[in-house]
Coordinates of C-alpha atoms in Angstrom, one line a residue:
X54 CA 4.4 36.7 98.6
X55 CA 7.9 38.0 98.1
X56 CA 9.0 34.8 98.0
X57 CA 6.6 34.2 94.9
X58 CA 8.0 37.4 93.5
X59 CA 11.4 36.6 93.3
X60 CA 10.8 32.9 92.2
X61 CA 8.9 34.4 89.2
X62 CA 11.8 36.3 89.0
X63 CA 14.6 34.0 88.9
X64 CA 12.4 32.2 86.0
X65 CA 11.7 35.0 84.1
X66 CA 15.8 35.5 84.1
X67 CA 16.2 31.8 83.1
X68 CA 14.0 32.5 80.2
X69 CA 15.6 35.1 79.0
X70 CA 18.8 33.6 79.1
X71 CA 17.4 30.5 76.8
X72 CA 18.6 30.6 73.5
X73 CA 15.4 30.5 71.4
X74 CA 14.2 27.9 68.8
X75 CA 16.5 25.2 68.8
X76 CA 16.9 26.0 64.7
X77 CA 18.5 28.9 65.1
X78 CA 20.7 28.1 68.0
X79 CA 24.3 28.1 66.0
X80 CA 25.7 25.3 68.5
X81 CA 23.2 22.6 66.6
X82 CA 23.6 23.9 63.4
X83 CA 26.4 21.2 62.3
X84 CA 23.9 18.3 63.3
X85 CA 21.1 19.9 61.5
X86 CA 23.2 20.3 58.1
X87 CA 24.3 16.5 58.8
X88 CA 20.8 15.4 59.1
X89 CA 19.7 17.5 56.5
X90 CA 22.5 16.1 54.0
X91 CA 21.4 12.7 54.6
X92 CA 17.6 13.5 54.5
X93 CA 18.6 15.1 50.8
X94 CA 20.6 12.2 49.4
X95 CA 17.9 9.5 50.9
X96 CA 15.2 11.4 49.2
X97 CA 17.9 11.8 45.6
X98 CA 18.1 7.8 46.1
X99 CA 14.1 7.4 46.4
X100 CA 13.5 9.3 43.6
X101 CA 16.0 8.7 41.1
X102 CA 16.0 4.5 41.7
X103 CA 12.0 4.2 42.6
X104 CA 10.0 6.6 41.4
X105 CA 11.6 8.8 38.3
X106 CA 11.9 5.3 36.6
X107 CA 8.1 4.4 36.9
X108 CA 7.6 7.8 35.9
X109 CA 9.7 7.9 33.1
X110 CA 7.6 3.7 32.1
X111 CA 4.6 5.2 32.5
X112 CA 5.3 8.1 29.9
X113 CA 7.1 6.1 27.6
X114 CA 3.9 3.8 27.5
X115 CA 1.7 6.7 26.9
X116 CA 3.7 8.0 24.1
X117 CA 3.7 4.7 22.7
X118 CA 0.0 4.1 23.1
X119 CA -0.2 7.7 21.7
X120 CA 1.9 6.6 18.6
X121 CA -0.2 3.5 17.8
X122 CA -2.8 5.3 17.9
X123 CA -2.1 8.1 15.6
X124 CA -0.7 5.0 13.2
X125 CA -3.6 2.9 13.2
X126 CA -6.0 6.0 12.9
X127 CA -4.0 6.8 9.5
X128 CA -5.0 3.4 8.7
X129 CA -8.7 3.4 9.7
X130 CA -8.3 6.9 7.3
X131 CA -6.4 5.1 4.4
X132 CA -9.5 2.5 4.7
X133 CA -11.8 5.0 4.8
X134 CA -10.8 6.6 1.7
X135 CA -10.8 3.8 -0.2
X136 CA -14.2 2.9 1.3
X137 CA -15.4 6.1 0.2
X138 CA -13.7 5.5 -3.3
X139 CA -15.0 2.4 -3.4
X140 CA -18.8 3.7 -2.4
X141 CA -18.4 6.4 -5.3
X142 CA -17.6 3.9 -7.5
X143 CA -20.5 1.6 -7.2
X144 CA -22.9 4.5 -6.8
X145 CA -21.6 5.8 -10.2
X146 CA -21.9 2.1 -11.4
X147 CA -25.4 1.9 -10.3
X148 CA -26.8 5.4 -11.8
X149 CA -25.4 4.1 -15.2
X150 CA -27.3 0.9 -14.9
X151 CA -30.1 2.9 -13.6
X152 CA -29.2 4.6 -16.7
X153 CA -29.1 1.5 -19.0
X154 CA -32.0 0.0 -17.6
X155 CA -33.9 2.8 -18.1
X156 CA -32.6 3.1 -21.8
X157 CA -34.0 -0.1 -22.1
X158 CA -37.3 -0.1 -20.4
X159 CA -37.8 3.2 -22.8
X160 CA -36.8 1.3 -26.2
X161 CA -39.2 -1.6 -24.6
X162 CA -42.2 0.6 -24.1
X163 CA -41.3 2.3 -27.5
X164 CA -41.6 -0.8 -29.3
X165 CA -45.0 -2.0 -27.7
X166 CA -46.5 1.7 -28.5
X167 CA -45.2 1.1 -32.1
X168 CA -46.6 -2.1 -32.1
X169 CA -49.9 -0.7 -30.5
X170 CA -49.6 2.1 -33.1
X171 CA -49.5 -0.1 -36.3
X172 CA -51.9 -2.6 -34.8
X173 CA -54.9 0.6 -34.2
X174 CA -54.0 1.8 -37.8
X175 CA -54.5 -1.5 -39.8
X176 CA -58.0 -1.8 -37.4
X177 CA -58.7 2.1 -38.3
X178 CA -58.0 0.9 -42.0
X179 CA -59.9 -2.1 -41.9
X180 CA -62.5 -0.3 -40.6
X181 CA -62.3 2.7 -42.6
X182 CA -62.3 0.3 -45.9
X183 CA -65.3 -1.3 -44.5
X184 CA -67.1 2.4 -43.8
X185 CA -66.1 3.1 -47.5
X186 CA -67.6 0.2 -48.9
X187 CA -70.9 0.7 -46.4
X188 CA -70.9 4.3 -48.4
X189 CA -70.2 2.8 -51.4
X190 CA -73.3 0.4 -51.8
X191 CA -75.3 3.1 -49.3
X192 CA -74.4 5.8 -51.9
X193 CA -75.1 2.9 -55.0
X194 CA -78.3 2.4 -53.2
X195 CA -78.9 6.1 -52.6
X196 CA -78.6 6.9 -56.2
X197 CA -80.7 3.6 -57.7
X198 CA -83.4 5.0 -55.1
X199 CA -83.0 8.8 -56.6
X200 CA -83.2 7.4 -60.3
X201 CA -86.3 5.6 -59.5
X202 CA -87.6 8.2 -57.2
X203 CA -86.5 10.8 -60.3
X204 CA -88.2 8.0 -63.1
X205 CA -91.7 7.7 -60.8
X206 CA -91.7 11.7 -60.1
X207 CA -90.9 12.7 -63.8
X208 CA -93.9 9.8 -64.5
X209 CA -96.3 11.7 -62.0
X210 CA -95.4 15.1 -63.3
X211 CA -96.5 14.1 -66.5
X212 CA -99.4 12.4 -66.4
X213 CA -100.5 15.4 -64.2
X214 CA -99.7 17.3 -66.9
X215 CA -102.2 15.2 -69.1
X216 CA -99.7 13.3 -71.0
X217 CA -98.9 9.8 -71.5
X218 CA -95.3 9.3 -70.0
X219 CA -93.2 6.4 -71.9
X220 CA -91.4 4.6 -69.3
X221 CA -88.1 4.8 -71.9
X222 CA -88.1 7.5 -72.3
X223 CA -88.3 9.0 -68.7
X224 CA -85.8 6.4 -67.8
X225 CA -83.2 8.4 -70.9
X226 CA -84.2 11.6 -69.4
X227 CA -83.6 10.6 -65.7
X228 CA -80.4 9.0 -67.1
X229 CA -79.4 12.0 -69.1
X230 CA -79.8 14.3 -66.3
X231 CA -77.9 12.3 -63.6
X232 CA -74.7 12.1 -65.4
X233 CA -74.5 15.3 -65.4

C-alpha cells in the first residue's frame, strides 16, 4: 500500500506541474495566432469572393423586382383612373339618355292623352248635341201634349160648368196662356 501511496503521489506531482489548457500555455501561442490568421483570411476570401456577391445578386434582384413593381402598380393606378373616368363618364351619359328617353316617352304619352282627350270631348259633344236634340223634340212633344192636355181640360171644365166650349176658342186661350 505505500507503494500505491507514493505512486499516486508522484502523479499527483506530475499533474500539477502540467501547464493547463493547451490555449493558454504561452509556448503555443505563436502557432495558434498563425492558424488563427490563416483561418481569418480563408474565411475574408469565402465571404467576400462567394457568398457577399450572391448576397449582394440576390438584393439587387429584389430591389429591382421591388421597383417594377411599384412602376407597374402606378400603371395599373393610372389605368384605373381613367377606368374610373371612363365609368363616370358613360354612367353620366346613360342617366341623360335615361333622361331623354324619359323626356320622350313623357311627350309620347302626353300626346296620346291629348289625343284621348279631344277624341272623349268630340264623343261627349256628339253625344251631348244628340241629348239636346232628344230634349228638344221630348220638350216639343212635352209641350204639344200640355197644349192638348190644357185644350181637353179647359174643354172638360167647361162643359162641367154647363157651357158649350168652342174648340177656337179654347185653343186661343190655351195659346194665350202658354206664351206667357
Amino acid at each position: 500500500m505505500a507503494t500505491d501511496t507514493h505512486a499516486a503521489a508522484g502523479h499527483a506531482a506530475e499533474v500539477a506541474s502540467a501547464p493547463g489548457m493547451p490555449q493558454l500555455d504561452f509556448s503555443n501561442w505563436g502557432n495558434q495566432i498563425f492558424w488563427l490568421l490563416i483561418t481569418l483570411v480563408a474565411i475574408y476570401f469565402v465571404l467576400s469572393r462567394i457568398a457577399l456577391p450572391r448576397i449582394a445578386a440576390v438584393l439587387a434582384e429584389r430591389q429591382g423586382t421591388i421597383t417594377n413593381d411599384i412602376a407597374a402598380a402606378e400603371e395599373l393606378k393610372v389605368k384605373a383612373a381613367d377606368a374610373e373616368d371612363a365609368y363616370n363618364k358613360a354612367l353620366a351619359d346613360a342617366r341623360a339618355e335615361a333622361g331623354r328617353i324619359v323626356a320622350e316617352a313623357k311627350a309620347e304619352i302626353q300626346a296620346d292623352l291629348d289625343a284621348a282627350t279631344a277624341k272623349a270631348d268630340a264623343e261627349i259633344s256628339a253625344r251631348a248635341a244628340e241629348s239636346e236634340k232628344a230634349i228638344a223634340e221630348i220638350r216639343a212633344g212635352a209641350v204639344e201634349n200640355i197644349r192638348d192636355v190644357a185644350a181637353e181640360t179647359a174643354k172638360e171644365i167647361v162643359s162641367a160648368l154647363g157651357g158649350k166650349a168652342d174648340a177656337k176658342a179654347v185653343t186661343a186661350a190655351v195659346e194665350t196662356r202658354m206664351k206667357g
